[in-house]
Coordinates of C-alpha atoms and ligand atoms in Angstrom, one line a residue:
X370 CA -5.5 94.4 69.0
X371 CA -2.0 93.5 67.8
X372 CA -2.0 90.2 66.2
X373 CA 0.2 87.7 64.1
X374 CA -1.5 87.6 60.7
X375 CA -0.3 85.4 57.3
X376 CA -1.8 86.5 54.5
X377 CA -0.5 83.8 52.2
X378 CA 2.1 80.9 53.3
X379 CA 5.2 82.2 54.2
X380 CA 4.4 86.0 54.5
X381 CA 3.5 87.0 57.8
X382 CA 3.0 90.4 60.0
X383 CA 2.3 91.3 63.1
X384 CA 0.0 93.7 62.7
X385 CA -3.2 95.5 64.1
X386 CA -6.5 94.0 63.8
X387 CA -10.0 94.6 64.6
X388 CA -10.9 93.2 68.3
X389 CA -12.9 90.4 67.9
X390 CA -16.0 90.0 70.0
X391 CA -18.0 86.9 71.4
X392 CA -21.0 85.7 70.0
X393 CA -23.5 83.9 71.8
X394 CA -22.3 80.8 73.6
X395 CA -17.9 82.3 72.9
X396 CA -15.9 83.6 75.3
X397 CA -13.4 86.3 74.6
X398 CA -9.7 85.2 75.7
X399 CA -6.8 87.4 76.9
X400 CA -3.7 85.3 75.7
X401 CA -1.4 84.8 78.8
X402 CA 0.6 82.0 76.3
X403 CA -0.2 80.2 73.3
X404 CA 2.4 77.2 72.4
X405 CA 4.5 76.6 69.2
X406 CA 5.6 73.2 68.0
X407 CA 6.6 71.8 64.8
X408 CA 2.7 72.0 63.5
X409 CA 3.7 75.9 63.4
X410 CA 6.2 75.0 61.0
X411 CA 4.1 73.1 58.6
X412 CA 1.5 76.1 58.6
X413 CA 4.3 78.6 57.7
X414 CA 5.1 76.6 54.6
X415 CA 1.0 76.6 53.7
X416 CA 0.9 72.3 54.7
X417 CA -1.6 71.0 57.1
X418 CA -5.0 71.8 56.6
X419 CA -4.0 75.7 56.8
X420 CA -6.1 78.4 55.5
X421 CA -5.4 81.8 54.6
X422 CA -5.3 84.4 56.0
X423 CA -4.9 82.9 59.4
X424 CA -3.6 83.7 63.0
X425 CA -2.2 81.1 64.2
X426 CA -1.3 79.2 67.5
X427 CA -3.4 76.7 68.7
X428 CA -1.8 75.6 71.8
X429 CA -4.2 78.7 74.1
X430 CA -4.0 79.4 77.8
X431 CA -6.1 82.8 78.6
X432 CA -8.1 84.8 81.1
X433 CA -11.4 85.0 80.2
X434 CA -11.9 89.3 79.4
X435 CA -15.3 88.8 78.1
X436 CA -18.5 86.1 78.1
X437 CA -21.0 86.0 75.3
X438 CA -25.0 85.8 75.6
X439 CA -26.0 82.5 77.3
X440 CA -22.7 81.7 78.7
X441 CA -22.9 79.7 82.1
X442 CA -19.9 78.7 84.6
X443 CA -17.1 80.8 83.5
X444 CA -16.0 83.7 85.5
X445 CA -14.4 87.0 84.0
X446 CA -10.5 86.8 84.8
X447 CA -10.4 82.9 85.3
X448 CA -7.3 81.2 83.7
X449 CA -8.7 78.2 81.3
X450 CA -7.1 76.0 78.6
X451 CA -8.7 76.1 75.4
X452 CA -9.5 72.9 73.1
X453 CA -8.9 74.5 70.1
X454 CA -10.8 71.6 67.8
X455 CA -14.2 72.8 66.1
X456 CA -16.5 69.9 65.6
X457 CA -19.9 70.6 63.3
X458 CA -21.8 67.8 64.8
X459 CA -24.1 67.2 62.0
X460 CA -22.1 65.4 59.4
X461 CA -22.0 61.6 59.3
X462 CA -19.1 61.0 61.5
X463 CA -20.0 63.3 64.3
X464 CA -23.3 61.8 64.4
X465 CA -21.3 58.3 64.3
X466 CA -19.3 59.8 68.0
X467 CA -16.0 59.6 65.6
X468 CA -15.9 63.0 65.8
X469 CA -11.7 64.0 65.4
X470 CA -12.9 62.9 61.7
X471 CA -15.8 65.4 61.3
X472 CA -15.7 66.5 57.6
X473 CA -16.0 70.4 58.6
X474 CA -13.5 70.0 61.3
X475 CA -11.8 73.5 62.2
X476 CA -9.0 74.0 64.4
X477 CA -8.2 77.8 66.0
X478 CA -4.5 78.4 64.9
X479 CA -4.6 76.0 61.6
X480 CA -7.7 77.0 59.7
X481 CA -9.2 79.6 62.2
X482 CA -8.3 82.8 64.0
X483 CA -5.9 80.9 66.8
X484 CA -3.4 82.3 70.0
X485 CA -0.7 84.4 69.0
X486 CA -3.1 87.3 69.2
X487 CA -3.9 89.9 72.0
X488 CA -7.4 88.1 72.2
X489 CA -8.7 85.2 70.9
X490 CA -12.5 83.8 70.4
X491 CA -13.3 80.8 71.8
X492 CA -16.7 78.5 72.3
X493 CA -17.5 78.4 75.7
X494 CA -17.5 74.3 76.2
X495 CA -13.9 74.5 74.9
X496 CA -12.6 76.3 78.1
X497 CA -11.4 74.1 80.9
X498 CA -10.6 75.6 84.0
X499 CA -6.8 76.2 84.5
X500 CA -6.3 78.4 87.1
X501 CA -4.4 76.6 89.7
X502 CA -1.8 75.8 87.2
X503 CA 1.5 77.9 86.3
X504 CA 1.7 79.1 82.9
X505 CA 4.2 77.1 82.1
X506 CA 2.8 74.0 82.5
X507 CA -0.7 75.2 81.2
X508 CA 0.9 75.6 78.2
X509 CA 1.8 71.6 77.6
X510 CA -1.8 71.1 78.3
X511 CA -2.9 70.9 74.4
X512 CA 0.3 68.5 73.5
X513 CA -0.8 66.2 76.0
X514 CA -4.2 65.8 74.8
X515 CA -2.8 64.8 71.9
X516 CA -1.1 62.5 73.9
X517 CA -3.8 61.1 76.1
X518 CA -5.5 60.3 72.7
X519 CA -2.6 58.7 71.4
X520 CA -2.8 56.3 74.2
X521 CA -6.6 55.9 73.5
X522 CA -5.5 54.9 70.1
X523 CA -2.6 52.9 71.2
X524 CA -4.3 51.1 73.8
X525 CA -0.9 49.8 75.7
X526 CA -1.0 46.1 77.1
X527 CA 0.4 46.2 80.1
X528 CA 3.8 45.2 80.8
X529 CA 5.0 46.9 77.0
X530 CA 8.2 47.2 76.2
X531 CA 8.0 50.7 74.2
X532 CA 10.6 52.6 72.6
X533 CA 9.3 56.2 71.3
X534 CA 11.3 58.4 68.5
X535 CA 11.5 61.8 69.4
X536 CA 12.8 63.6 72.4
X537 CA 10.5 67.0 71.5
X538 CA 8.0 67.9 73.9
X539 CA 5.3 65.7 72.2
X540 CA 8.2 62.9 72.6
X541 CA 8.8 63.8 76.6
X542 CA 4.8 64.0 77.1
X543 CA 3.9 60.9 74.9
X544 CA 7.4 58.6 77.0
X545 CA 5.8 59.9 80.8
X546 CA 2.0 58.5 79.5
X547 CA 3.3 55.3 78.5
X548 CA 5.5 54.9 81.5
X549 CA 2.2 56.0 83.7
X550 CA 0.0 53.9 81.3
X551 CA 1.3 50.7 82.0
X552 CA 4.9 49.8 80.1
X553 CA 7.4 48.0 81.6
X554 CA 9.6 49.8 79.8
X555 CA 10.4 53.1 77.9
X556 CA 13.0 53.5 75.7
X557 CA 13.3 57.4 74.3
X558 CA 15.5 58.0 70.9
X559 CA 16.7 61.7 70.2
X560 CA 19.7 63.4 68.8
X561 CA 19.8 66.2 71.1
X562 CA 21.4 65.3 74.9
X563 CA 19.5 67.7 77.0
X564 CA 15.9 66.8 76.3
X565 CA 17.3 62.9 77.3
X566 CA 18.4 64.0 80.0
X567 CA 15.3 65.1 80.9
X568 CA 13.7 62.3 80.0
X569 CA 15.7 60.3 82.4
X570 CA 14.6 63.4 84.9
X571 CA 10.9 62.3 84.5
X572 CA 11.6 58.4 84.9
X573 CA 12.6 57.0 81.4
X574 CA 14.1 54.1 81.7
X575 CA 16.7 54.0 79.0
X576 CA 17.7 56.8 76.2
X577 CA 19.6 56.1 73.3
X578 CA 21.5 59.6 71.8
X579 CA 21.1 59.1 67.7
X580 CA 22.3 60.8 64.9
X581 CA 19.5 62.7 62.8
X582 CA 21.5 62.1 59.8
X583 CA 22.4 58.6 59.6
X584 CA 19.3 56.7 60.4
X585 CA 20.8 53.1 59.8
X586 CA 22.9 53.5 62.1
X587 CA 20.4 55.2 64.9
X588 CA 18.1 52.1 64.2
X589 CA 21.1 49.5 65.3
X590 CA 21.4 51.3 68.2
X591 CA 18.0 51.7 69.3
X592 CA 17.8 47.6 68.4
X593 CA 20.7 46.6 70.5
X594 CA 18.1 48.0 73.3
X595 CA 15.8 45.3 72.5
X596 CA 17.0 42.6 70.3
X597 CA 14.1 40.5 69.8
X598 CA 12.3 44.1 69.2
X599 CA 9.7 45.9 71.4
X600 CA 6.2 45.1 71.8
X601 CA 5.3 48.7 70.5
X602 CA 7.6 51.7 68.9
X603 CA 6.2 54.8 68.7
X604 CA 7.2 57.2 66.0
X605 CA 7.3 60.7 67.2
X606 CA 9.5 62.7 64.9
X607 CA 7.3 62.5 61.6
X608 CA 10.3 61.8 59.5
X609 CA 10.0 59.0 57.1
X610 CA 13.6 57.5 57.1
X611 CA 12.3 56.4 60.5
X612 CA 8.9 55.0 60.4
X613 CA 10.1 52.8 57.8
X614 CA 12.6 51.8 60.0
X615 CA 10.3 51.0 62.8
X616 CA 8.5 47.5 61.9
X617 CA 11.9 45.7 61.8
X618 CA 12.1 47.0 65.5
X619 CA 8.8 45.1 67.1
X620 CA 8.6 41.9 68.0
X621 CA 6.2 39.6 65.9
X622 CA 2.5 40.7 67.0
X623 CA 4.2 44.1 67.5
X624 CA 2.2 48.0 66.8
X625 CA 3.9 50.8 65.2
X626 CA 2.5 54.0 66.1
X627 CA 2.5 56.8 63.8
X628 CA 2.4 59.9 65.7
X629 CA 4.3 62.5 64.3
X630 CA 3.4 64.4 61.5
X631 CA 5.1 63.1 58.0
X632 CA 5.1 65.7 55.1
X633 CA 1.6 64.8 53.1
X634 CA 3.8 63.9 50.1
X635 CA 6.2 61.8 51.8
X636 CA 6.1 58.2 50.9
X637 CA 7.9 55.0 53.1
X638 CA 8.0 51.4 51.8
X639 CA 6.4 48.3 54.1
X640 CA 7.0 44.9 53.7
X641 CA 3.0 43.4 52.9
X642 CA 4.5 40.3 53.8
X643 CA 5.8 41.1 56.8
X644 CA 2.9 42.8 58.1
X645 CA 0.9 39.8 57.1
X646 CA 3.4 37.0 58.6
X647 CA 4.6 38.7 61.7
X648 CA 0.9 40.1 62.1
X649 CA 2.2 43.5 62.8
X650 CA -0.2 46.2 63.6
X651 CA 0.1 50.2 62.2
X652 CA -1.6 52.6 63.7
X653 CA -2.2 56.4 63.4
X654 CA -3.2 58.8 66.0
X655 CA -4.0 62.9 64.5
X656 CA -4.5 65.4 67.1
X657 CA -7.4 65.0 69.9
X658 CA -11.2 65.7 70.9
X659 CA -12.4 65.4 74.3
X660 CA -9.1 64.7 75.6
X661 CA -8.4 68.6 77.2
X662 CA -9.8 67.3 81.1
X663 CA -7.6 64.1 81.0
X664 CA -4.8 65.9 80.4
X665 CA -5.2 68.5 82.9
X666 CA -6.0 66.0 85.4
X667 CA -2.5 64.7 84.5
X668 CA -0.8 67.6 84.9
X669 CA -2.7 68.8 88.1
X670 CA -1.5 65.2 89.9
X671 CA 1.9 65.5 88.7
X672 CA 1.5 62.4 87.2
X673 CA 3.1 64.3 84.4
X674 CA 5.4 67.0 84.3
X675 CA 6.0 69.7 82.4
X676 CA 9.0 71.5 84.1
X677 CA 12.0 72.3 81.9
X678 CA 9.6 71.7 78.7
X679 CA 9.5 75.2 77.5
X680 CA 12.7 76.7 76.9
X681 CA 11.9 79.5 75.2
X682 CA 9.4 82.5 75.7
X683 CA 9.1 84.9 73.3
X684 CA 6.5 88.7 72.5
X685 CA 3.7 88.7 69.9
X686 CA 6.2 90.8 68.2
X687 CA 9.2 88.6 68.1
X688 CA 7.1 86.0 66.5
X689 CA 9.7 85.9 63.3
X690 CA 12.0 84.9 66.0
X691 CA 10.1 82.4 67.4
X692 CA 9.8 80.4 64.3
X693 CA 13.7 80.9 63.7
X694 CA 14.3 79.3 67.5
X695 CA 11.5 76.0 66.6
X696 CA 13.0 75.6 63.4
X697 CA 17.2 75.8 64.0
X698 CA 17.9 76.2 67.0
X699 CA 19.4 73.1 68.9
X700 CA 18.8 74.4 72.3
X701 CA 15.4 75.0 72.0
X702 CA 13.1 72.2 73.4
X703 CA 10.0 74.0 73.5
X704 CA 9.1 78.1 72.3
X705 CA 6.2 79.7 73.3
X706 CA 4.3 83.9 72.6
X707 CA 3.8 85.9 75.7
X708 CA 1.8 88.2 74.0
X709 CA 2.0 90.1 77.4
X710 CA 5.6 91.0 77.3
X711 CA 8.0 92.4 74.6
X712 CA 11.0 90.0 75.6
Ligands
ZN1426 ZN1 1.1 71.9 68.6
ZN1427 ZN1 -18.7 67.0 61.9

């Protein structure tokens, strides 16, 4: 099968590859999609917990071609959504039920054989039915996951005023669960117009159109929003020059959520003092387990929405170009592999 393989960070091929087969208790998957996002990004320069060499794409919507030994409740040719996250069960935090922290996690796509592949291995359990959704919104359903445990993490007082950074599909997904999850309020932040359009398009109350560059000023913008600050502001962008930024914008008692991913070696200052005297509250939320049927239940209700989130659809053998279009280009909101077509 034809199959994007890096052999070292930063040098990739699509390339030919043995067809992999299911074991007892997998299920082989025919890609129909597999997601890109900025996590793509970070694997392609070697960060992240990436291991070589690796196919990746862990954002997996297939048809099930073939079922392993002892495999119950899937049917060949049904559409499911893959969990992609690996979970040994056996070291001390799985066996303590925190399991996103297990010590032999594995994730298809980061350090695993992931999507953007012909065919992709996958454990049975990790398949959730998909099949009366379209592709395109399928696709979102690993994102939000992310996001439904974001919100687990968060846990959002009712009545929140929330503003998120980040107007990326993570940012679009994460702004429609708080507004469904009980804020009062949703502020989105984002330097690109389109994607806050759409984020008016699926109910945000107020956007604010920054400046990626001057982060000062993007900050006194998104205060004169809320002048005595938010209850909660959500970072969704990862970039540094903005979480720092963020506990000046909450109110005193206020959460800042870390949700997008930083570079490991980046560094931002907090005030100890501040933190102590205003009693402000950080929190982090990293990927997902468990969270695949929420989200799908979500997206089946059209609680959330998905249209207009992927912009982009590319073949398994354009994948170069993929990358370009997540990295640079403006009009991109979301990219995805069809490994099905060559367009
Ligand atoms: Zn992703
Ligand atoms: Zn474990």
């Amino acid at each position: 099968m034809r199959a994007v393989v890096y052999e070292s960070a930063g040098h990739f091929a699509v390339t030919t590859v043995p067809t992999p087969r299911p074991a007892r208790g997998e299920v082989l998957l025919r890609v129909e999609i597999a997601g890109m996002c900025g996590t793509d990004l970070h694997i392609h320069d070697g960060g992240f917990f990436s291991a070589y060499p690796l196919t990746p794409g862990h954002e997996i919507v297939g048809r099930v071609e073939e079922l392993g030994d002892g495999v119950a409740g899937l049917d060949v040719g049904q559409r499911v959504a893959a969990d992609n996250t690996v979970l040994c069960g056996h070291c001390s935090y799985c066996r303590r039920d925190q399991p996103l922290f297990c010590r032999n996690f594995r994730s298809l796509g980061v350090n695993a054989a992931g999507g953007f592949a012909e065919l992709v291995v996958v454990r049975a359990e990790k398949c959730f039915d998909a099949g009366d959704l379209d592709l395109m919104t399928a696709v979102v359903t690993e994102p939000l996951a992310c996001v439904v445990h974001g919100m687990d993490v968060l846990d959002l007082r009712p009545g929140a005023d929330v503003v998120v950074f980040g107007a990326g599909p993570t940012g679009l997904l994460l702004a429609q669960a708080l507004l469904h999850g009980g804020a009062a309020r949703v502020t989105v932040a984002g330097p690109t117009a389109f994607k806050l359009e759409l984020a008016r398009s699926f109910g945000v109350d107020c956007t604010v159109l920054v400046d990626r560059s001057a982060p000062a000023e993007s900050i006194e913008l998104v205060r004169a929003v809320a002048p005595d600050g938010f209850d909660v502001a959500v970072d969704a962008t990862g970039a540094p020059e903005l979480i720092e930024r963020c506990p000046s914008l909450v109110r005193d008692g206020g959460t800042v959520l870390v949700y997008g991913m930083a570079g490991e070696s980046d560094r931002t200052a907090f005030s100890p003092y501040e933190i102590f005297r205003r009693e402000l509250t950080v929190k982090g939320s990293f990927a997902q387990t468990h969270c695949f049927d929420r989200a799908l239940a979500e997206l089946r209700s059209g609680r959330i929405r998905a249209d207009g989130i992927v912009t982009h659809t590319f073949g398994l053998e354009e994948f170069g170009a993929a990358l370009d279009a997540v990295r640079s280009d403006r009009s991109c909101l979301k990219a995805a592999i069809v490994p099905g077509t060559s367009s």
